JSON list of C-alpha atoms in Angstrom, two decimals:
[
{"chain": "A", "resi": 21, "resn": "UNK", "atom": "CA", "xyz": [96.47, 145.87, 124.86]},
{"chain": "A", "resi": 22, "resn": "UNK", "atom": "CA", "xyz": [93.40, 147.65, 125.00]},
{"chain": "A", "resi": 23, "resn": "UNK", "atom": "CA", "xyz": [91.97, 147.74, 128.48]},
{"chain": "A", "resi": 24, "resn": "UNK", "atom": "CA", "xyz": [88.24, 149.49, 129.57]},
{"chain": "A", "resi": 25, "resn": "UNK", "atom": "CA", "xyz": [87.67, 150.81, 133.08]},
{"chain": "A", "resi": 26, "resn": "UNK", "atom": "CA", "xyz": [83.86, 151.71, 134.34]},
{"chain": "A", "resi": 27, "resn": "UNK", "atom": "CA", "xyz": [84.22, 152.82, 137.50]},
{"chain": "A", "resi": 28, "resn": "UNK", "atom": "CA", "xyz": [82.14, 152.52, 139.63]},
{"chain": "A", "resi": 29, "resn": "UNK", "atom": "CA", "xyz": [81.13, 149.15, 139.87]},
{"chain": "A", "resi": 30, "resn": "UNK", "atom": "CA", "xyz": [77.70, 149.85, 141.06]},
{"chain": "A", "resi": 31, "resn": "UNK", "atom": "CA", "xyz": [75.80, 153.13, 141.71]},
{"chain": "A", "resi": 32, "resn": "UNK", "atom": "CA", "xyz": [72.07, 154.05, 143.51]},
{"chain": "A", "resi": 33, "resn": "UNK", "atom": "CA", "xyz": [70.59, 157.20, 142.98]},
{"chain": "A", "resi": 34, "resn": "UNK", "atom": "CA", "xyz": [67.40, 158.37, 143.98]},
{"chain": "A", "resi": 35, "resn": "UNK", "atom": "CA", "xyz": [64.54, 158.70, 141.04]},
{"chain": "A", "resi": 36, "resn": "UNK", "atom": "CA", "xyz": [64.43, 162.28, 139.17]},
{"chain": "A", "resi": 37, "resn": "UNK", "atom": "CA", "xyz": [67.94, 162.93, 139.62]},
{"chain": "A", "resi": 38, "resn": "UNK", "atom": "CA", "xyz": [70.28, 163.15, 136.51]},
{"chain": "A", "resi": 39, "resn": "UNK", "atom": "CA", "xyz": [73.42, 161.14, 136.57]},
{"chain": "A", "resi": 40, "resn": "UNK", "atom": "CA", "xyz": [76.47, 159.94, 135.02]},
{"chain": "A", "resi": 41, "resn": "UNK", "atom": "CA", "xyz": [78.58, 156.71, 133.92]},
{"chain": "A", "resi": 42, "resn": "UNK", "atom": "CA", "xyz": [82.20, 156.70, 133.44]},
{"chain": "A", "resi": 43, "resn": "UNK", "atom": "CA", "xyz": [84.20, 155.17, 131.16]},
{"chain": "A", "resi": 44, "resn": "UNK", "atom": "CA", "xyz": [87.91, 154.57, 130.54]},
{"chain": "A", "resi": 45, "resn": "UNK", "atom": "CA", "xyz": [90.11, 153.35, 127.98]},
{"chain": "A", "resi": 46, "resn": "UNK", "atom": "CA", "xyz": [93.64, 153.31, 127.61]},
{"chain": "A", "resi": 47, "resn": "UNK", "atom": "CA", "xyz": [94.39, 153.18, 123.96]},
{"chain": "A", "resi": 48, "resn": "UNK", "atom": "CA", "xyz": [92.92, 155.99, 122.22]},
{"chain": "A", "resi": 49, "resn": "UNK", "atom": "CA", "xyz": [93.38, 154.85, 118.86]},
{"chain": "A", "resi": 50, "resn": "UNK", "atom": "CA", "xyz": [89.63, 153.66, 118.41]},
{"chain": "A", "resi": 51, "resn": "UNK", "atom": "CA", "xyz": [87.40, 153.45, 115.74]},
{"chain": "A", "resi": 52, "resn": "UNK", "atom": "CA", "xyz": [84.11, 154.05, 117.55]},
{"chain": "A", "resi": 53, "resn": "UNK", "atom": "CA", "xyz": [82.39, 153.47, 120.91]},
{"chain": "A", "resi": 54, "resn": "UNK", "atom": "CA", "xyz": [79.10, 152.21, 122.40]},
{"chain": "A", "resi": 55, "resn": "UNK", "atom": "CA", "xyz": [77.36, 152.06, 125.45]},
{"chain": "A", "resi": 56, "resn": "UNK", "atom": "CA", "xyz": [75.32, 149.12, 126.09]},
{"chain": "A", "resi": 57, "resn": "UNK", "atom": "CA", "xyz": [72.27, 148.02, 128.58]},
{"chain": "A", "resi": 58, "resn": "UNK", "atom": "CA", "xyz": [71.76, 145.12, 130.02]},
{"chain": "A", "resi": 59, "resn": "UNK", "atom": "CA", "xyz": [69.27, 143.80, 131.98]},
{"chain": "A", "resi": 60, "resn": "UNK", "atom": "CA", "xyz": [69.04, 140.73, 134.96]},
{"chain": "A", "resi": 61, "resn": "UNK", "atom": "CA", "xyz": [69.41, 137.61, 133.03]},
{"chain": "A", "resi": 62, "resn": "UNK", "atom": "CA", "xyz": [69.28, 139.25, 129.32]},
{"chain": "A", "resi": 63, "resn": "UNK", "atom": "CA", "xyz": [71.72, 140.24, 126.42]},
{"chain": "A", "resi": 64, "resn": "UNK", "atom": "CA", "xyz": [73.36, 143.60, 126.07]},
{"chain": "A", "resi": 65, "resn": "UNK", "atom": "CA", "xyz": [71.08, 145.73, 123.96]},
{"chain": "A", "resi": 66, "resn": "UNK", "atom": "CA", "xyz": [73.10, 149.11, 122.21]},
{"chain": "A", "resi": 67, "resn": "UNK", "atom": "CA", "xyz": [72.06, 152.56, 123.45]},
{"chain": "A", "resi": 68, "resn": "UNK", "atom": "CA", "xyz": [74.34, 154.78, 121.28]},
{"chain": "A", "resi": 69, "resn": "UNK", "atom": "CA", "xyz": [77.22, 154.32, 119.15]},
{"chain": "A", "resi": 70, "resn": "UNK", "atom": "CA", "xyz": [79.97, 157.30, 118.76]},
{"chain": "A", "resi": 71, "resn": "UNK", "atom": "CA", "xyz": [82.02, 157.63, 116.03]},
{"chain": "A", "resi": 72, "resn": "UNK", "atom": "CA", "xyz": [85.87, 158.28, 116.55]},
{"chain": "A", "resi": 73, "resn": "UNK", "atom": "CA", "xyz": [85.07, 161.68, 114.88]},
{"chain": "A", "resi": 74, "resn": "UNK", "atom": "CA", "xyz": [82.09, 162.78, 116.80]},
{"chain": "A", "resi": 75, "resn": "UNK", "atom": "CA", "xyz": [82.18, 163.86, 120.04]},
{"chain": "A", "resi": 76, "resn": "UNK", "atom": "CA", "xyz": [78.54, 162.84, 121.59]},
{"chain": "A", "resi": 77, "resn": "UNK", "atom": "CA", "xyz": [75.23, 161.65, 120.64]},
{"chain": "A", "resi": 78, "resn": "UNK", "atom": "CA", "xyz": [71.96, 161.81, 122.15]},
{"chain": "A", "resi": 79, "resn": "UNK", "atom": "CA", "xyz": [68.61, 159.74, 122.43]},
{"chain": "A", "resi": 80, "resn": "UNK", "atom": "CA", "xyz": [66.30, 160.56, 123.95]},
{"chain": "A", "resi": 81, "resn": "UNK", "atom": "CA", "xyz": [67.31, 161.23, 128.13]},
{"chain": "A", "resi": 82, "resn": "UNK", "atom": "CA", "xyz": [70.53, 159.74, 126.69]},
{"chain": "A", "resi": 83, "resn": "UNK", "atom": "CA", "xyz": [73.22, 161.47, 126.49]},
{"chain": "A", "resi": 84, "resn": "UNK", "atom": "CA", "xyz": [77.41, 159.84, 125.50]},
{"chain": "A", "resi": 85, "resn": "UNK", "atom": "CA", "xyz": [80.17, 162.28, 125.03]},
{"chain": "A", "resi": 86, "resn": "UNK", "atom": "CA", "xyz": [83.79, 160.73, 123.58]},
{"chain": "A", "resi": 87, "resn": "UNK", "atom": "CA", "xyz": [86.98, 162.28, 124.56]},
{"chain": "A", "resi": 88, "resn": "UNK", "atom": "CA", "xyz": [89.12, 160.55, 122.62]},
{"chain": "A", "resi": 89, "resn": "UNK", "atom": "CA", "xyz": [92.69, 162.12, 123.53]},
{"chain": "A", "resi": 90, "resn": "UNK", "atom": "CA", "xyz": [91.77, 161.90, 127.39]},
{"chain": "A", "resi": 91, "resn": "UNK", "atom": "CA", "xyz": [90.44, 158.07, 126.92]},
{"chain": "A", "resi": 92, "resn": "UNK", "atom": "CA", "xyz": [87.17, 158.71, 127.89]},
{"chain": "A", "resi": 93, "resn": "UNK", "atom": "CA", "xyz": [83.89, 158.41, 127.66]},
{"chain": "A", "resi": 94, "resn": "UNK", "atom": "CA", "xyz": [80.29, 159.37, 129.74]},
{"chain": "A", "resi": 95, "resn": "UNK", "atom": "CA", "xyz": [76.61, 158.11, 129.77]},
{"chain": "A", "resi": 96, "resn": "UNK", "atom": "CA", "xyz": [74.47, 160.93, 131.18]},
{"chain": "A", "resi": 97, "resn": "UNK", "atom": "CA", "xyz": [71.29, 160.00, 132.01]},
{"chain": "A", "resi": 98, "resn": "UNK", "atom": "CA", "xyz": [68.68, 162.85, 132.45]},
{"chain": "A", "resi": 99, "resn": "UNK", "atom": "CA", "xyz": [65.22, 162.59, 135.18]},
{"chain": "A", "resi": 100, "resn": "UNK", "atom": "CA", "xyz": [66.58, 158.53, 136.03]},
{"chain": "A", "resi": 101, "resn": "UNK", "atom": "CA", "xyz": [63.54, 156.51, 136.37]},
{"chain": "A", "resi": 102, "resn": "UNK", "atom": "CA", "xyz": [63.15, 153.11, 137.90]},
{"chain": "A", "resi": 103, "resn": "UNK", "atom": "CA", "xyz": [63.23, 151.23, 134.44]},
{"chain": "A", "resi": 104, "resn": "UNK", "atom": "CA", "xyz": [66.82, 152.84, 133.67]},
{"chain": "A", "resi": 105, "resn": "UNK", "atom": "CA", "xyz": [67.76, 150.16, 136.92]},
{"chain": "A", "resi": 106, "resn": "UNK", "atom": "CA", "xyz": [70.30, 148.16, 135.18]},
{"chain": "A", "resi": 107, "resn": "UNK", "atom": "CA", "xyz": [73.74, 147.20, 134.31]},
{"chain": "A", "resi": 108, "resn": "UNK", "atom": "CA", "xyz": [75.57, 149.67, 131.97]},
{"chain": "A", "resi": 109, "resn": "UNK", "atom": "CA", "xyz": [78.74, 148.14, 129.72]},
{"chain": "A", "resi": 110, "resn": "UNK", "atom": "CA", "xyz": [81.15, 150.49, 126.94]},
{"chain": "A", "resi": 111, "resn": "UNK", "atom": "CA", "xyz": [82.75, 148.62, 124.68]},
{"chain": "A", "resi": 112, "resn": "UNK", "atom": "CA", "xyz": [85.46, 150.37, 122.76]},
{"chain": "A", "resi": 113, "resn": "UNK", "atom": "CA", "xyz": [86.42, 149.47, 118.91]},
{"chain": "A", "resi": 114, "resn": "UNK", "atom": "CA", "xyz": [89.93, 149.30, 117.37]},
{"chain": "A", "resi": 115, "resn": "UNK", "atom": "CA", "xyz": [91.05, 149.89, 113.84]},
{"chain": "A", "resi": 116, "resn": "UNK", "atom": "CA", "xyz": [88.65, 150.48, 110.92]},
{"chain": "A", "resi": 117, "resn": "UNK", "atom": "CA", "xyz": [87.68, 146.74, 110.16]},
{"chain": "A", "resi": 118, "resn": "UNK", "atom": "CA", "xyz": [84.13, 146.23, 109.24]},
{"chain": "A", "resi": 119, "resn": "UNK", "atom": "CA", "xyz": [83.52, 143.96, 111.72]},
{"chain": "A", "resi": 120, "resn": "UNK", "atom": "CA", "xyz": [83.00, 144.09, 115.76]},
{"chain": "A", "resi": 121, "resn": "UNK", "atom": "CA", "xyz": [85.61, 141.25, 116.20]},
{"chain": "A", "resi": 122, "resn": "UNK", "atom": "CA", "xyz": [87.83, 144.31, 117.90]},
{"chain": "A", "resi": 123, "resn": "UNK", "atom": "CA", "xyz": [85.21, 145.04, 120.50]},
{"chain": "A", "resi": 124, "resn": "UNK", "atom": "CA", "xyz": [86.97, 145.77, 123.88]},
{"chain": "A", "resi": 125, "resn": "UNK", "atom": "CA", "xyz": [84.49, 145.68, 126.72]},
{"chain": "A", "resi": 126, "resn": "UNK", "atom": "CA", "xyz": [84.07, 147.15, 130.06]},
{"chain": "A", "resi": 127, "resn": "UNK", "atom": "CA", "xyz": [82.50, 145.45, 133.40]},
{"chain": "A", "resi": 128, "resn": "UNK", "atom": "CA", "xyz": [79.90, 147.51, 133.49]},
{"chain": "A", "resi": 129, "resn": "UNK", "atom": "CA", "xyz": [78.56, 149.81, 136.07]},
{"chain": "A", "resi": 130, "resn": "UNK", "atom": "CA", "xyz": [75.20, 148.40, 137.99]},
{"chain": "A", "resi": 131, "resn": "UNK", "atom": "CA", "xyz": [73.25, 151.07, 138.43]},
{"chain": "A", "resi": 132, "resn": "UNK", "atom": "CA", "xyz": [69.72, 151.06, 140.71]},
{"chain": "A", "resi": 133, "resn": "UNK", "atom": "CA", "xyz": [67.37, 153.93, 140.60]},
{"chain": "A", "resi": 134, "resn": "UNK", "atom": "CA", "xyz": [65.18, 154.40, 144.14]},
{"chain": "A", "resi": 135, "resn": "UNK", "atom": "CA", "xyz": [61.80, 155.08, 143.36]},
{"chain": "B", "resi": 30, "resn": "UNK", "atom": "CA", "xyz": [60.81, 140.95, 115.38]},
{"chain": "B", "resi": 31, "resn": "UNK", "atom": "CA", "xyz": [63.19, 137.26, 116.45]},
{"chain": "B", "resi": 32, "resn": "UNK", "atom": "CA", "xyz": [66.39, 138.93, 115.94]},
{"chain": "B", "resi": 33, "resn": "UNK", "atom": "CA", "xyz": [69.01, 136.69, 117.32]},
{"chain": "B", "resi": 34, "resn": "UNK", "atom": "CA", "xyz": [67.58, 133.49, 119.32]},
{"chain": "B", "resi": 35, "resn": "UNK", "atom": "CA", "xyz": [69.86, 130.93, 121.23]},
{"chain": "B", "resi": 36, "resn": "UNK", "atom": "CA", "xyz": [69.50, 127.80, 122.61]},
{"chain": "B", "resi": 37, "resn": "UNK", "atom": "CA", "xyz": [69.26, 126.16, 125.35]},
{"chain": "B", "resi": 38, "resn": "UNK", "atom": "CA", "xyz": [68.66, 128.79, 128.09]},
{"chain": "B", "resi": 39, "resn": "UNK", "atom": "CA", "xyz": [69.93, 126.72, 131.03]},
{"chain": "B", "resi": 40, "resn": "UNK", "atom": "CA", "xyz": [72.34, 123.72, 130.84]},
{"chain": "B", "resi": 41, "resn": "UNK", "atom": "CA", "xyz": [74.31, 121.98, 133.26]},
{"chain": "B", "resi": 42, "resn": "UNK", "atom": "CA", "xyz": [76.76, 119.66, 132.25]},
{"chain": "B", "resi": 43, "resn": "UNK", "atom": "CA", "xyz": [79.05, 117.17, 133.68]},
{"chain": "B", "resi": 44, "resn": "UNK", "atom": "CA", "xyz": [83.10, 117.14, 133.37]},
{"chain": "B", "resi": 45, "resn": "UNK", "atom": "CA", "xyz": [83.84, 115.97, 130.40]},
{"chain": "B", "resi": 46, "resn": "UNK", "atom": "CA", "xyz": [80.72, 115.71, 128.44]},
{"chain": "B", "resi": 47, "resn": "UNK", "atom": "CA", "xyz": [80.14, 117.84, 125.28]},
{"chain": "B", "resi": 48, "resn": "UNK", "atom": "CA", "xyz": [77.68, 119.74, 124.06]},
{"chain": "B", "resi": 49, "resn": "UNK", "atom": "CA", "xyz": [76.47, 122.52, 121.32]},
{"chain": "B", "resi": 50, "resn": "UNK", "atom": "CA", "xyz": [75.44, 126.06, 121.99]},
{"chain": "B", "resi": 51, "resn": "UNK", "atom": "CA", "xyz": [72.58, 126.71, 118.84]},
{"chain": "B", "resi": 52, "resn": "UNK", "atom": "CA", "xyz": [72.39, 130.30, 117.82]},
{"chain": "B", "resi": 53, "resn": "UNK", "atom": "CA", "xyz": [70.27, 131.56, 114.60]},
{"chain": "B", "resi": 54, "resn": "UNK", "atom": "CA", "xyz": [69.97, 135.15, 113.33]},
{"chain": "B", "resi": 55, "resn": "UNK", "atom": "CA", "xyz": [66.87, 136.31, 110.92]},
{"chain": "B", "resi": 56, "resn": "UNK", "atom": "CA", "xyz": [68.56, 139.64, 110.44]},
{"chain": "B", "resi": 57, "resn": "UNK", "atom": "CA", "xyz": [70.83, 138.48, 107.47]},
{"chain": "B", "resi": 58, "resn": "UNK", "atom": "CA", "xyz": [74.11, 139.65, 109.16]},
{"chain": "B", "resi": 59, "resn": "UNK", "atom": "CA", "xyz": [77.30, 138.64, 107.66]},
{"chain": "B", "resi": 60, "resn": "UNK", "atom": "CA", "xyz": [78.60, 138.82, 111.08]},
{"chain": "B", "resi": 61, "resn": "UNK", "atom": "CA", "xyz": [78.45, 136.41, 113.77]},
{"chain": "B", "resi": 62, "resn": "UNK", "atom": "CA", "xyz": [80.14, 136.13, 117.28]},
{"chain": "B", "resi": 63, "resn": "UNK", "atom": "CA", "xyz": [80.26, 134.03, 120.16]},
{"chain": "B", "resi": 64, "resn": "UNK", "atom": "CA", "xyz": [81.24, 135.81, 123.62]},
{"chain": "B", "resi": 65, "resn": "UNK", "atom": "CA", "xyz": [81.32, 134.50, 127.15]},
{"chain": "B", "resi": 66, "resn": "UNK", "atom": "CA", "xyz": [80.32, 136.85, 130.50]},
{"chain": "B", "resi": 67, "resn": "UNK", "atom": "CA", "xyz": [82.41, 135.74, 133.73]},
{"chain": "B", "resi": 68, "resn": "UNK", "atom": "CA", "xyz": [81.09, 137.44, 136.98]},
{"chain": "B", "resi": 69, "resn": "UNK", "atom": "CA", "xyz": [83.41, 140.51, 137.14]},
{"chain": "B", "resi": 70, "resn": "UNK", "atom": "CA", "xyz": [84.60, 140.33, 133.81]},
{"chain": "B", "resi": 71, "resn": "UNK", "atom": "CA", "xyz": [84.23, 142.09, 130.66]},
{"chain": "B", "resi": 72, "resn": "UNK", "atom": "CA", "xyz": [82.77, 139.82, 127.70]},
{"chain": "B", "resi": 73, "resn": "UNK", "atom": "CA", "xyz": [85.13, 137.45, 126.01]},
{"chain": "B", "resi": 74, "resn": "UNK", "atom": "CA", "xyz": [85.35, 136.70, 122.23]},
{"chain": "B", "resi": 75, "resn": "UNK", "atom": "CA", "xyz": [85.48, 132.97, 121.90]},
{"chain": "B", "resi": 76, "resn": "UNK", "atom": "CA", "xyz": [84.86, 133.22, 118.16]},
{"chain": "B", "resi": 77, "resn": "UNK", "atom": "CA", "xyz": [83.26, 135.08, 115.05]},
{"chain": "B", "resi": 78, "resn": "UNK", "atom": "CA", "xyz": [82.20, 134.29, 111.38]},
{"chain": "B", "resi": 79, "resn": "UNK", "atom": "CA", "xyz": [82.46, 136.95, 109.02]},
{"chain": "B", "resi": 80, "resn": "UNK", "atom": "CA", "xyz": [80.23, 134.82, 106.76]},
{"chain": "B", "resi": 81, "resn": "UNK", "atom": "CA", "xyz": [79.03, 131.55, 105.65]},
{"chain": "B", "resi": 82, "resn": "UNK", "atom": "CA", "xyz": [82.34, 129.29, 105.70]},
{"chain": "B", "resi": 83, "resn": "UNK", "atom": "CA", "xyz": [84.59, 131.75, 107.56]},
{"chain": "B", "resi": 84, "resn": "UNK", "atom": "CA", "xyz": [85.16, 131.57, 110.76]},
{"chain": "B", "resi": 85, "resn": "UNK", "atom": "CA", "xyz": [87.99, 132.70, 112.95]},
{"chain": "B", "resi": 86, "resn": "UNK", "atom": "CA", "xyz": [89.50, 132.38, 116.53]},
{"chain": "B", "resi": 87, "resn": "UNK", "atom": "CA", "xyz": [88.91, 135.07, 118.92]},
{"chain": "B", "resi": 88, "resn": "UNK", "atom": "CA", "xyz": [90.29, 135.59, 122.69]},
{"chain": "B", "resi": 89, "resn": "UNK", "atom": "CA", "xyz": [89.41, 132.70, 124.11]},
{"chain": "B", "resi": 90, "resn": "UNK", "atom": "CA", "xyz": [88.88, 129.94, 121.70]},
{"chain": "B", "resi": 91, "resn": "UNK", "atom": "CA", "xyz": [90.31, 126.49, 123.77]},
{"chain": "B", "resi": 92, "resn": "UNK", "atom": "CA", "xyz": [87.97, 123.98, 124.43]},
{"chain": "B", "resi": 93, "resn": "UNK", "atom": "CA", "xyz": [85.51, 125.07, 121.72]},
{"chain": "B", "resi": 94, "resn": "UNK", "atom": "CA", "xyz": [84.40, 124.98, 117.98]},
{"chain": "B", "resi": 95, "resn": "UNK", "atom": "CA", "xyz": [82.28, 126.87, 115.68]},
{"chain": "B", "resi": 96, "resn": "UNK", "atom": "CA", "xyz": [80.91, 126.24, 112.39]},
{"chain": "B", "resi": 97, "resn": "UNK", "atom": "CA", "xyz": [79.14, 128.61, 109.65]},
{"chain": "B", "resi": 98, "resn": "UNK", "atom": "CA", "xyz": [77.15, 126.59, 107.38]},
{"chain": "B", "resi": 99, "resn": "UNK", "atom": "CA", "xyz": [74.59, 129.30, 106.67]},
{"chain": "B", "resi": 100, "resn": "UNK", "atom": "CA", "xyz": [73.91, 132.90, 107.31]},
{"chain": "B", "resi": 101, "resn": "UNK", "atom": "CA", "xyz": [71.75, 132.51, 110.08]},
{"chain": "B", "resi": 102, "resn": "UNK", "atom": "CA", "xyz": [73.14, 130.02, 112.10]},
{"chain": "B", "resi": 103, "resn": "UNK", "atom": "CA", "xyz": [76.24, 129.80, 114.19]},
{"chain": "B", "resi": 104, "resn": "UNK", "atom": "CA", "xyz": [76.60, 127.04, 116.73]},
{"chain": "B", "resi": 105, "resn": "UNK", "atom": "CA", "xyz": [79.06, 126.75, 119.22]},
{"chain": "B", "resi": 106, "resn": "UNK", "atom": "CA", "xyz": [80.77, 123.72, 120.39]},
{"chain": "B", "resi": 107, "resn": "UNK", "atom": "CA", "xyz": [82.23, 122.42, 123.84]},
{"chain": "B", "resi": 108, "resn": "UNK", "atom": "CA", "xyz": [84.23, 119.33, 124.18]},
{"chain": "B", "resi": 109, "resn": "UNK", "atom": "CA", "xyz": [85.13, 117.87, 126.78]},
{"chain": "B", "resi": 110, "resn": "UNK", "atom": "CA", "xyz": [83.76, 120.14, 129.09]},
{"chain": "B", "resi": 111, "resn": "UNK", "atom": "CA", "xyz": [85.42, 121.83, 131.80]},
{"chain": "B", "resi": 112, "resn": "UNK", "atom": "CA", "xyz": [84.68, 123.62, 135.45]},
{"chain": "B", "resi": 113, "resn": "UNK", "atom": "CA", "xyz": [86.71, 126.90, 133.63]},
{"chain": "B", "resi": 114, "resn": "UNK", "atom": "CA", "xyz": [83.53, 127.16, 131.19]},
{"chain": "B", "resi": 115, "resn": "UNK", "atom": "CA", "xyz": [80.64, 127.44, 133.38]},
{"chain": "B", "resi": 116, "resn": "UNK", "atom": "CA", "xyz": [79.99, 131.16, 131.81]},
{"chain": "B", "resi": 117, "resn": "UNK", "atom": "CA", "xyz": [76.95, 132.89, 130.07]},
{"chain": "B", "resi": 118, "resn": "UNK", "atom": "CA", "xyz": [77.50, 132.45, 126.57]},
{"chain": "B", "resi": 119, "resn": "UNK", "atom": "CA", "xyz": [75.88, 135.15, 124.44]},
{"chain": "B", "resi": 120, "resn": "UNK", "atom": "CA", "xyz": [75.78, 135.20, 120.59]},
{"chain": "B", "resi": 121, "resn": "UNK", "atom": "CA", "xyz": [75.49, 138.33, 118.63]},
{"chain": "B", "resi": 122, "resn": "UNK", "atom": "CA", "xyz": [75.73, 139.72, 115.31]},
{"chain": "B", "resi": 123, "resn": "UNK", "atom": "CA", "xyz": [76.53, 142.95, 112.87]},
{"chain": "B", "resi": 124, "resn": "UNK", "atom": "CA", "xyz": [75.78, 143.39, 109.47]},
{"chain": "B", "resi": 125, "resn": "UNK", "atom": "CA", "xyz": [79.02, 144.60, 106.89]},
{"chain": "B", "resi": 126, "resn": "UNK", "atom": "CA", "xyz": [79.51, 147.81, 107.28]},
{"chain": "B", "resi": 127, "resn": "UNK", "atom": "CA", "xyz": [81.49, 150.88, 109.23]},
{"chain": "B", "resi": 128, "resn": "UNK", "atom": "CA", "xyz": [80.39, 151.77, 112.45]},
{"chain": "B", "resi": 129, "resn": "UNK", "atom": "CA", "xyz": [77.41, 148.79, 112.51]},
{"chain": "B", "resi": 130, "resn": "UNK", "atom": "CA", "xyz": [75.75, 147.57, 115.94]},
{"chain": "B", "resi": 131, "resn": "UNK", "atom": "CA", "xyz": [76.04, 144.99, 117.32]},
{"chain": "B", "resi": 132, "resn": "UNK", "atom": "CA", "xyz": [72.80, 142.84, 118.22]},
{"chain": "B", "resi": 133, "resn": "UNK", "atom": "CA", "xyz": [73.28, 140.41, 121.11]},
{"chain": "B", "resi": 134, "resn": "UNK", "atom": "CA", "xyz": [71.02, 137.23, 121.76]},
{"chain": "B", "resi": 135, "resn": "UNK", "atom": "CA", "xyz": [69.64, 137.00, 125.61]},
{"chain": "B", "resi": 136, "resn": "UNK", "atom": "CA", "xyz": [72.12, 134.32, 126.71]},
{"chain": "B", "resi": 137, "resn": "UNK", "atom": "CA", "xyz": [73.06, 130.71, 127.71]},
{"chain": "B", "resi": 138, "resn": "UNK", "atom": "CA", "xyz": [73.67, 129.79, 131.17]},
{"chain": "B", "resi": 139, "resn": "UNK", "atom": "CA", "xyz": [75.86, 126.90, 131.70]},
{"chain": "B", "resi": 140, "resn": "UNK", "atom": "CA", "xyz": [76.98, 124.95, 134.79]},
{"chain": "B", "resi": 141, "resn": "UNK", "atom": "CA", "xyz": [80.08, 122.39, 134.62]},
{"chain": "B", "resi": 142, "resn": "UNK", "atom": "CA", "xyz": [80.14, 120.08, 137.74]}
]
């Protein structure tokens, strides 16, 4: 069974400074991954999707990189600002169904940015 | 720019009561899903509809129903309810095709007491 590690559970860094989120999976036979935000009290809203075959994509101070033989995955997050303050989730995909019914998700990493 | 809009917000219910979980998507998605967020816990697939009609069991489907009458709406259904469901509920929904996103509706807090 397909199990998804973020560790850690909650991060603070200061504002300006780049960082990264971890993520872990055990079963690398995935389709695709994506990173999610979500904010106090509000749904998860997708930041990037990879592709099994790709190895990272970018938007914007966004960064995800996919190793798929190591089972694992980062966020990086370039000049944090105080908006980027939320709760971070990967959810990993399995098999090539057209669906997300095989969506395997993390708990998240909280993360706070200090102004 | 709706995308997908549930229903109620807040609920608290009483053991044993029932009640439904309304969810409606304007983004024609064949796709729908119902997931549930436990403090500490990665989200939960209760159940998903890969169209009008179809709908299927997911990880954790006891205690609940779904039905898919139309595209856009998906409700969810709790019988009988129980302390073990107080949960945020979220629906969310994909449209047919590889690699899609997944668009999730700002969630449904409900209390069992």
């Amino acid at each position: 069974k397909q199990e998804v590690t973020q560790i850690p559970a909650a991060l603070s860094v200061p504002e300006g400074e780049n960082l990264v989120l971890n993520c872990s999976f055990t079963d690398s036979a995935i389709y695709n991954l994506q990173w999610f935000r979500q904010d106090p009290g509000k749904g998860l809203t997708s930041l990037l999707l990879i592709q099994s075959s790709q190895r990272e994509q970018t938007s914007g101070r966004l960064n995800a990189s996919l190793d798929k033989s190591s089972g694992r995955s980062t966020l990086y997050i370039a000049a944090s600002q105080p908006g980027d303050s939320a709760t971070y989730l990967c959810a990993v995909k399995a098999g090539s169904n057209f669906g997300n019914e095989k969506l395997t998700f993390g708990t998240g990493t909280r993360l706070t940015i200090i102004p | 720019n709706a995308g997908v809009t549930q229903t109620p917000k807040f609920r608290i219910l009483k053991i044993g009561q029932s009640m439904t979980l309304q969810c409606t998507q304007d983004m024609n998605h064949n796709y729908m899903y119902w997931y549930r967020q436990d403090p500490g816990m990665g989200l939960k697939l209760i159940y998903y509809s890969v169209g009008a009609g179809i709908t299927d069991k997911g990880e954790v489907p006891n205690g609940y129903n779904v039905s898919r009458s139309t595209t856009e709406d998906f409700p969810l259904r709790l019988e009988l309810a129980a302390p073990s469901q107080t949960s945020v509920y979220f629906c969310a929904s994909s449209y047919l095709e590889s690699g899609n996103t997944i668009y999730f509706g700002e969630g449904s807090w409900l209390t069992v007491v």
